């Protein structure tokens, strides 16, 4: 009974309240989001955003790994951005842990040259509403008479 060595890396991507967790294992190039293949992702007009990490790095690098992504929270656009960040971070982490440092630096440089938000989370959050107005900064109009 020979045990197959399973190389696993877990990373996460965030956008507002959406959180995507990516599990990367050695495999044959399968990428699934919530159990659904990447080509069936909704909305259709943002499908290319999810494919960006694959297109930047190259399909030959993704053909060696399987990525399973779970995403929760946020709206559909925020989930798409969280998924793409989780995929990009997972391929970098996998190469750092199980391949070599040189290939990891090469992949990281390609991704950072294209879009920094693929590896670095956006810290902006919605500002809470305060009293005395209808929003975070807007105040009710003042009347003198």
Coordinates of N, CA, C and O in Angstrom, one line a residue:
X1 N 0.8 -1.2 0.0 CA 0.0 0.0 0.0 C 0.9 1.2 0.0 O 1.5 1.6 1.0
X2 N 1.0 1.9 -1.2 CA 1.9 3.1 -1.3 C 1.0 4.3 -1.2 O 0.0 4.4 -1.9
X3 N 1.4 5.2 -0.3 CA 0.7 6.5 -0.1 C 1.2 7.5 -1.1 O 2.4 7.7 -1.2
X4 N 0.3 8.1 -1.8 CA 0.6 9.2 -2.8 C 0.8 10.5 -2.0 O 0.0 10.9 -1.2
X5 N 2.0 11.1 -2.2 CA 2.3 12.4 -1.5 C 1.4 13.5 -2.1 O 1.4 13.8 -3.3
X6 N 0.6 14.1 -1.2 CA -0.3 15.1 -1.6 C 0.2 16.5 -1.1 O 0.3 16.7 0.1
X7 N 0.7 17.3 -2.1 CA 1.2 18.6 -1.7 C 0.0 19.6 -1.7 O -0.6 19.8 -2.7
X8 N -0.3 20.2 -0.5 CA -1.5 21.0 -0.3 C -1.0 22.4 0.2 O -0.2 22.5 1.1
X9 N -1.6 23.4 -0.5 CA -1.4 24.8 0.0 C -2.8 25.5 0.1 O -3.6 25.3 -0.8
X10 N -3.0 26.2 1.2 CA -4.3 26.9 1.3 C -4.0 28.4 1.4 O -3.2 28.8 2.2
X11 N -4.7 29.1 0.5 CA -4.6 30.6 0.6 C -6.0 31.2 0.5 O -7.0 30.5 0.2
X12 N -6.1 32.5 0.8 CA -7.4 33.2 0.7 C -7.2 34.5 0.0 O -6.2 35.1 -0.1
X13 N -8.3 34.9 -0.6 CA -8.4 36.2 -1.3 C -9.6 36.9 -0.7 O -10.7 36.3 -0.4
X14 N -9.5 38.3 -0.6 CA -10.6 39.0 0.0 C -10.9 40.3 -0.8 O -10.0 40.9 -1.4
X15 N -12.2 40.6 -0.9 CA -12.6 41.9 -1.5 C -13.9 42.2 -0.8 O -14.9 41.5 -0.8
X16 N -13.8 43.4 -0.1 CA -14.9 43.8 0.8 C -15.3 42.7 1.8 O -14.5 42.3 2.6
X17 N -16.5 42.2 1.7 CA -17.0 41.1 2.6 C -16.9 39.7 2.0 O -17.3 38.8 2.6
X18 N -16.5 39.6 0.7 CA -16.3 38.3 0.1 C -15.0 37.7 0.4 O -13.9 38.4 0.4
X19 N -15.0 36.4 0.8 CA -13.8 35.7 1.1 C -13.7 34.4 0.3 O -14.7 33.6 0.3
X20 N -12.6 34.2 -0.4 CA -12.4 33.0 -1.2 C -11.2 32.3 -0.6 O -10.2 32.9 -0.4
X21 N -11.4 31.0 -0.4 CA -10.3 30.1 0.1 C -10.0 29.1 -1.0 O -10.8 28.4 -1.5
X22 N -8.7 29.1 -1.4 CA -8.2 28.2 -2.5 C -7.4 27.1 -1.9 O -6.4 27.4 -1.2
X23 N -7.7 25.9 -2.2 CA -6.9 24.7 -1.9 C -6.2 24.3 -3.2 O -6.8 23.8 -4.1
X24 N -4.8 24.3 -3.2 CA -4.1 23.9 -4.3 C -3.3 22.6 -4.0 O -2.6 22.5 -3.0
X25 N -3.5 21.6 -4.9 CA -2.9 20.3 -4.7 C -2.2 20.0 -6.1 O -2.6 20.5 -7.1
X26 N -1.3 19.0 -6.0 CA -0.7 18.6 -7.3 C -1.8 17.8 -8.0 O -2.5 17.0 -7.4
X27 N -1.9 18.0 -9.3 CA -2.9 17.4 -10.1 C -2.7 17.6 -11.6 O -1.6 17.6 -12.1
X28 N -3.8 17.8 -12.3 CA -3.8 17.8 -13.8 C -4.5 19.1 -14.4 O -5.0 19.0 -15.5
X29 N -4.5 20.2 -13.6 CA -5.0 21.4 -14.2 C -6.5 21.7 -14.0 O -7.1 22.5 -14.7
X30 N -7.1 21.1 -13.0 CA -8.5 21.3 -12.7 C -8.7 22.5 -11.8 O -8.0 22.6 -10.8
X31 N -9.5 23.5 -12.2 CA -9.9 24.6 -11.3 C -11.4 24.7 -11.2 O -12.1 24.8 -12.1
X32 N -11.8 24.6 -9.9 CA -13.3 24.6 -9.6 C -13.6 25.6 -8.6 O -12.8 25.8 -7.6
X33 N -14.7 26.3 -8.7 CA -15.2 27.3 -7.8 C -16.5 26.8 -7.2 O -17.5 26.6 -8.0
X34 N -16.6 26.5 -5.9 CA -17.7 26.0 -5.2 C -18.2 24.7 -5.9 O -19.4 24.5 -6.1
X35 N -17.3 23.9 -6.4 CA -17.6 22.6 -7.1 C -18.0 22.7 -8.5 O -18.3 21.7 -9.2
X36 N -17.9 23.9 -9.1 CA -18.3 24.2 -10.5 C -17.1 24.6 -11.3 O -16.3 25.4 -10.8
X37 N -16.9 24.0 -12.5 CA -15.7 24.4 -13.3 C -15.7 25.9 -13.6 O -16.7 26.5 -13.6
X38 N -14.5 26.4 -13.8 CA -14.3 27.9 -14.0 C -15.0 28.4 -15.2 O -15.5 29.6 -15.2
X39 N -15.3 27.6 -16.2 CA -15.9 28.1 -17.4 C -17.4 28.4 -17.2 O -18.0 29.1 -18.0
X40 N -18.0 27.9 -16.2 CA -19.5 28.1 -15.9 C -19.7 29.2 -14.9 O -20.8 29.3 -14.4
X41 N -18.7 30.0 -14.6 CA -18.9 31.0 -13.5 C -19.8 32.1 -14.0 O -19.8 32.5 -15.2
X42 N -20.5 32.7 -13.1 CA -21.4 33.8 -13.3 C -21.0 35.0 -12.6 O -20.4 34.9 -11.6
X43 N -21.1 36.2 -13.1 CA -21.7 36.7 -14.3 C -20.7 36.5 -15.5 O -19.5 36.5 -15.3
X44 N -21.3 36.3 -16.7 CA -20.5 36.0 -17.9 C -19.5 37.1 -18.2 O -18.4 36.8 -18.7
X45 N -19.9 38.3 -18.1 CA -19.0 39.4 -18.5 C -17.8 39.6 -17.6 O -16.9 40.3 -18.0
X46 N -17.8 39.0 -16.4 CA -16.6 39.0 -15.5 C -15.8 37.7 -15.5 O -14.9 37.6 -14.7
X47 N -16.2 36.8 -16.4 CA -15.5 35.5 -16.5 C -14.0 35.7 -16.8 O -13.1 35.0 -16.3
X48 N -13.7 36.7 -17.7 CA -12.3 37.0 -18.1 C -11.5 37.4 -16.9 O -10.3 37.1 -16.8
X49 N -12.1 38.1 -15.9 CA -11.4 38.5 -14.7 C -10.9 37.3 -13.9 O -9.8 37.4 -13.3
X50 N -11.7 36.3 -13.9 CA -11.2 35.1 -13.1 C -10.1 34.3 -13.9 O -9.2 33.8 -13.2
X51 N -10.1 34.4 -15.2 CA -9.1 33.8 -16.0 C -7.8 34.5 -16.0 O -6.8 34.0 -16.5
X52 N -7.7 35.8 -15.5 CA -6.5 36.6 -15.6 C -5.3 35.9 -15.0 O -4.2 35.9 -15.7
X53 N -5.3 35.3 -13.8 CA -4.1 34.7 -13.3 C -3.6 33.6 -14.2 O -2.4 33.4 -14.4
X54 N -4.6 32.8 -14.8 CA -4.2 31.7 -15.7 C -3.5 32.2 -16.9 O -2.5 31.7 -17.4
X55 N -4.1 33.3 -17.5 CA -3.6 33.8 -18.7 C -2.2 34.5 -18.5 O -1.4 34.5 -19.4
X56 N -2.0 35.2 -17.4 CA -0.8 35.9 -17.1 C 0.4 34.9 -16.9 O 1.4 35.0 -17.6
X57 N 0.1 33.9 -16.1 CA 1.2 33.0 -15.7 C 1.4 31.9 -16.8 O 2.5 31.6 -17.1
X58 N 0.4 31.5 -17.4 CA 0.5 30.5 -18.5 C -0.2 29.2 -18.1 O -0.1 28.8 -16.9
X59 N -0.8 28.6 -19.0 CA -1.6 27.3 -18.8 C -0.6 26.2 -18.4 O -1.0 25.2 -17.7
X60 N 0.6 26.2 -18.9 CA 1.5 25.1 -18.6 C 1.9 25.0 -17.1 O 2.1 23.9 -16.6
X61 N 1.9 26.1 -16.4 CA 2.1 26.1 -14.9 C 0.9 25.6 -14.2 O 1.0 24.8 -13.2
X62 N -0.3 26.0 -14.7 CA -1.5 25.5 -14.0 C -1.9 24.1 -14.3 O -2.7 23.5 -13.7
X63 N -1.3 23.5 -15.4 CA -1.6 22.1 -15.7 C -1.0 21.1 -14.7 O -1.3 20.0 -14.8
X64 N -0.1 21.6 -13.8 CA 0.5 20.7 -12.9 C -0.2 20.7 -11.5 O 0.1 19.9 -10.7
X65 N -1.2 21.6 -11.4 CA -1.9 21.7 -10.1 C -3.4 21.6 -10.3 O -4.0 22.0 -11.3
X66 N -4.1 21.2 -9.2 CA -5.6 21.3 -9.1 C -5.9 22.4 -8.1 O -5.3 22.4 -7.0
X67 N -6.9 23.3 -8.4 CA -7.3 24.3 -7.5 C -8.7 24.2 -7.2 O -9.5 24.2 -8.2
X68 N -9.1 24.1 -5.9 CA -10.5 24.2 -5.5 C -10.7 25.4 -4.7 O -10.1 25.6 -3.7
X69 N -11.7 26.2 -5.1 CA -12.0 27.5 -4.4 C -13.4 27.4 -3.8 O -14.3 27.0 -4.4
X70 N -13.5 27.9 -2.5 CA -14.7 28.1 -1.9 C -14.9 29.6 -1.6 O -14.0 30.2 -1.1
X71 N -16.0 30.1 -2.0 CA -16.2 31.6 -1.9 C -17.5 31.8 -1.2 O -18.5 31.2 -1.4
X72 N -17.5 32.8 -0.2 CA -18.7 33.2 0.6 C -18.7 34.7 0.8 O -17.7 35.3 0.8
X73 N -19.9 35.2 1.0 CA -20.1 36.6 1.3 C -20.0 37.5 0.2 O -19.6 37.2 -0.9
X74 N -20.4 38.8 0.4 CA -20.2 39.8 -0.6 C -21.2 39.6 -1.8 O -22.0 38.7 -1.9
X75 N -21.0 40.5 -2.8 CA -21.8 40.4 -4.0 C -21.1 39.6 -5.1 O -20.0 39.1 -4.8
X76 N -21.7 39.6 -6.3 CA -21.1 38.7 -7.3 C -19.8 39.3 -7.8 O -18.8 38.6 -8.1
X77 N -19.7 40.6 -7.9 CA -18.4 41.2 -8.4 C -17.3 41.1 -7.3 O -16.2 40.7 -7.7
X78 N -17.6 41.3 -6.1 CA -16.6 41.1 -5.0 C -16.2 39.7 -4.9 O -15.0 39.4 -4.7
X79 N -17.1 38.7 -5.2 CA -16.7 37.3 -5.2 C -15.7 37.0 -6.3 O -14.7 36.3 -6.1
X80 N -16.0 37.6 -7.5 CA -15.1 37.4 -8.6 C -13.7 37.9 -8.3 O -12.7 37.2 -8.6
X81 N -13.6 39.1 -7.7 CA -12.3 39.6 -7.4 C -11.6 38.8 -6.3 O -10.3 38.7 -6.3
X82 N -12.3 38.3 -5.3 CA -11.8 37.5 -4.3 C -11.3 36.1 -4.8 O -10.2 35.6 -4.5
X83 N -12.0 35.6 -5.8 CA -11.6 34.3 -6.4 C -10.3 34.5 -7.2 O -9.3 33.7 -7.1
X84 N -10.2 35.5 -8.0 CA -9.0 35.7 -8.8 C -7.8 36.0 -7.9 O -6.6 35.5 -8.2
X85 N -8.0 36.7 -6.8 CA -6.9 36.9 -5.8 C -6.4 35.6 -5.2 O -5.2 35.3 -5.0
X86 N -7.4 34.8 -4.8 CA -7.1 33.5 -4.1 C -6.3 32.6 -5.1 O -5.4 31.9 -4.7
X87 N -6.7 32.5 -6.4 CA -6.0 31.7 -7.3 C -4.6 32.1 -7.6 O -3.7 31.3 -7.6
X88 N -4.4 33.5 -7.7 CA -3.1 34.0 -8.0 C -2.2 33.7 -6.7 O -1.0 33.3 -6.9
X89 N -2.7 34.0 -5.5 CA -1.9 33.8 -4.3 C -1.5 32.3 -4.1 O -0.5 32.0 -3.7
X90 N -2.5 31.4 -4.5 CA -2.3 30.0 -4.3 C -1.2 29.4 -5.2 O -0.4 28.6 -4.8
X91 N -1.1 29.9 -6.4 CA -0.1 29.4 -7.4 C 1.3 29.9 -6.9 O 2.3 29.2 -7.0
X92 N 1.4 31.1 -6.4 CA 2.7 31.6 -5.9 C 3.1 30.9 -4.6 O 4.2 30.5 -4.5
X93 N 2.1 30.6 -3.7 CA 2.4 29.9 -2.5 C 2.8 28.4 -2.8 O 3.8 27.9 -2.1
X94 N 2.2 27.8 -3.8 CA 2.5 26.4 -4.1 C 3.9 26.3 -4.6 O 4.7 25.4 -4.3
X95 N 4.3 27.3 -5.5 CA 5.7 27.3 -6.1 C 6.7 27.6 -5.0 O 7.8 27.1 -5.1
X96 N 6.3 28.4 -4.1 CA 7.3 28.7 -3.0 C 7.5 27.5 -2.1 O 8.7 27.2 -1.7
X97 N 6.5 26.8 -1.8 CA 6.6 25.6 -0.9 C 7.1 24.4 -1.5 O 7.9 23.6 -0.9
X98 N 6.6 24.1 -2.7 CA 6.9 22.7 -3.3 C 7.8 22.7 -4.6 O 8.3 21.7 -5.0
X99 N 8.0 23.9 -5.2 CA 8.8 23.9 -6.4 C 10.1 24.7 -6.0 O 10.7 24.3 -5.0
X100 N 10.5 25.7 -6.7 CA 11.7 26.4 -6.3 C 11.5 27.9 -6.2 O 10.5 28.4 -6.7
X101 N 12.4 28.6 -5.5 CA 12.2 30.0 -5.2 C 12.3 30.8 -6.5 O 11.7 31.9 -6.6
X102 N 13.1 30.4 -7.4 CA 13.3 31.1 -8.7 C 12.0 31.2 -9.5 O 11.7 32.3 -10.0
X103 N 11.4 30.1 -9.6 CA 10.1 30.1 -10.4 C 9.0 30.9 -9.7 O 8.2 31.5 -10.3
X104 N 9.0 30.8 -8.3 CA 8.1 31.6 -7.5 C 8.3 33.1 -7.8 O 7.3 33.8 -8.0
X105 N 9.6 33.5 -7.8 CA 9.8 35.0 -8.0 C 9.5 35.4 -9.4 O 9.0 36.5 -9.6
X106 N 9.7 34.5 -10.4 CA 9.3 34.8 -11.8 C 7.8 35.0 -11.9 O 7.3 35.9 -12.5
X107 N 7.0 34.0 -11.3 CA 5.6 34.1 -11.4 C 5.1 35.4 -10.6 O 4.2 36.1 -11.1
X108 N 5.6 35.6 -9.5 CA 5.2 36.8 -8.7 C 5.5 38.1 -9.4 O 4.6 39.0 -9.4
X109 N 6.6 38.2 -10.1 CA 6.9 39.4 -10.9 C 6.0 39.6 -12.0 O 5.5 40.7 -12.3
X110 N 5.6 38.5 -12.7 CA 4.6 38.6 -13.8 C 3.3 39.1 -13.3 O 2.7 40.0 -13.9
X111 N 2.8 38.6 -12.2 CA 1.5 38.9 -11.6 C 1.6 40.4 -11.2 O 0.6 41.2 -11.4
X112 N 2.6 40.8 -10.5 CA 2.7 42.2 -10.0 C 2.8 43.2 -11.1 O 2.3 44.3 -11.0
X113 N 3.5 42.8 -12.2 CA 3.6 43.7 -13.3 C 2.2 44.0 -14.0 O 2.0 45.0 -14.5
X114 N 1.4 42.9 -13.9 CA 0.1 43.1 -14.5 C -0.9 43.8 -13.6 O -1.5 44.9 -14.0
X115 N -1.1 43.3 -12.4 CA -2.0 44.0 -11.5 C -1.7 43.6 -10.0 O -1.7 42.4 -9.7
X116 N -1.4 44.6 -9.2 CA -0.9 44.3 -7.8 C -2.1 43.8 -7.0 O -1.8 43.0 -6.0
X117 N -3.3 44.1 -7.3 CA -4.4 43.6 -6.5 C -4.6 42.1 -6.6 O -5.4 41.5 -5.9
X118 N -3.9 41.4 -7.5 CA -4.0 40.0 -7.6 C -3.3 39.3 -6.4 O -3.6 38.2 -6.0
X119 N -2.3 40.0 -5.8 CA -1.6 39.4 -4.7 C -1.8 40.2 -3.4 O -1.7 39.6 -2.3
X120 N -2.2 41.5 -3.5 CA -2.4 42.3 -2.3 C -3.8 42.7 -2.1 O -4.5 43.2 -3.0
X121 N -4.4 42.4 -0.9 CA -5.8 42.7 -0.7 C -6.1 44.2 -0.6 O -5.2 45.0 -0.2
X122 N -7.3 44.6 -1.0 CA -7.7 46.0 -1.0 C -8.3 46.3 0.4 O -9.3 45.7 0.8
X123 N -7.6 47.2 1.2 CA -8.1 47.4 2.6 C -9.3 48.3 2.8 O -9.8 48.5 3.9
X124 N -9.8 48.9 1.7 CA -10.9 49.8 1.8 C -12.2 49.1 2.2 O -12.5 48.0 1.7
X125 N -12.9 49.7 3.2 CA -14.2 49.2 3.6 C -15.2 50.3 3.6 O -14.9 51.5 3.6
X126 N -16.5 49.9 3.7 CA -17.6 50.9 3.7 C -17.6 51.6 5.1 O -17.5 51.0 6.1
X127 N -17.7 52.9 5.0 CA -17.7 53.7 6.3 C -19.1 53.7 6.9 O -20.1 53.8 6.2
X128 N -19.2 53.5 8.2 CA -20.5 53.4 8.8 C -21.2 54.7 8.9 O -20.6 55.7 9.0
X129 N -22.6 54.6 8.9 CA -23.4 55.8 9.0 C -23.3 56.4 10.4 O -23.3 55.6 11.3
X130 N -23.4 57.7 10.5 CA -23.4 58.4 11.8 C -24.7 59.1 12.0 O -25.5 59.3 11.0
X131 N -25.0 59.5 13.2 CA -26.3 60.3 13.5 C -26.2 61.7 12.9 O -25.1 62.2 12.6
X132 N -27.3 62.3 12.7 CA -27.4 63.7 12.2 C -27.3 63.8 10.7 O -27.1 64.9 10.2
X133 N -27.5 62.7 10.0 CA -27.4 62.8 8.6 C -27.9 61.5 8.0 O -28.2 60.5 8.7
X134 N -28.0 61.4 6.6 CA -28.5 60.2 6.0 C -27.4 59.3 5.5 O -27.7 58.2 5.0
X135 N -26.1 59.6 5.8 CA -25.0 58.8 5.4 C -23.8 58.9 6.3 O -24.0 59.4 7.4
X136 N -22.7 58.5 5.8 CA -21.5 58.5 6.6 C -21.0 59.9 6.8 O -20.5 60.3 7.9
X137 N -21.0 60.7 5.8 CA -20.5 62.1 5.8 C -21.6 63.2 5.6 O -21.5 64.3 6.1
X138 N -22.7 62.8 4.9 CA -23.7 63.8 4.5 C -24.5 64.2 5.8 O -24.8 63.3 6.6
X139 N -24.8 65.4 6.0 CA -25.6 65.9 7.1 C -27.0 66.4 6.6 O -27.1 66.8 5.5
X140 N -27.9 66.4 7.5 CA -29.2 67.0 7.2 C -29.1 68.5 7.0 O -28.2 69.1 7.7
X141 N -29.9 69.0 6.1 CA -29.8 70.5 5.8 C -30.2 71.3 7.0 O -31.2 71.0 7.7
X142 N -29.5 72.4 7.3 CA -29.8 73.2 8.4 C -30.8 74.3 8.1 O -30.6 74.9 7.0
X143 N -31.8 74.5 8.9 CA -32.8 75.5 8.6 C -32.8 76.6 9.8 O -32.8 76.2 10.9
X144 N -32.8 77.9 9.4 CA -32.8 78.9 10.4 C -34.2 79.4 10.8 O -34.4 80.1 11.8
X145 N -35.1 79.3 9.8 CA -36.5 79.8 10.1 C -37.5 78.7 9.9 O -37.5 77.9 9.1

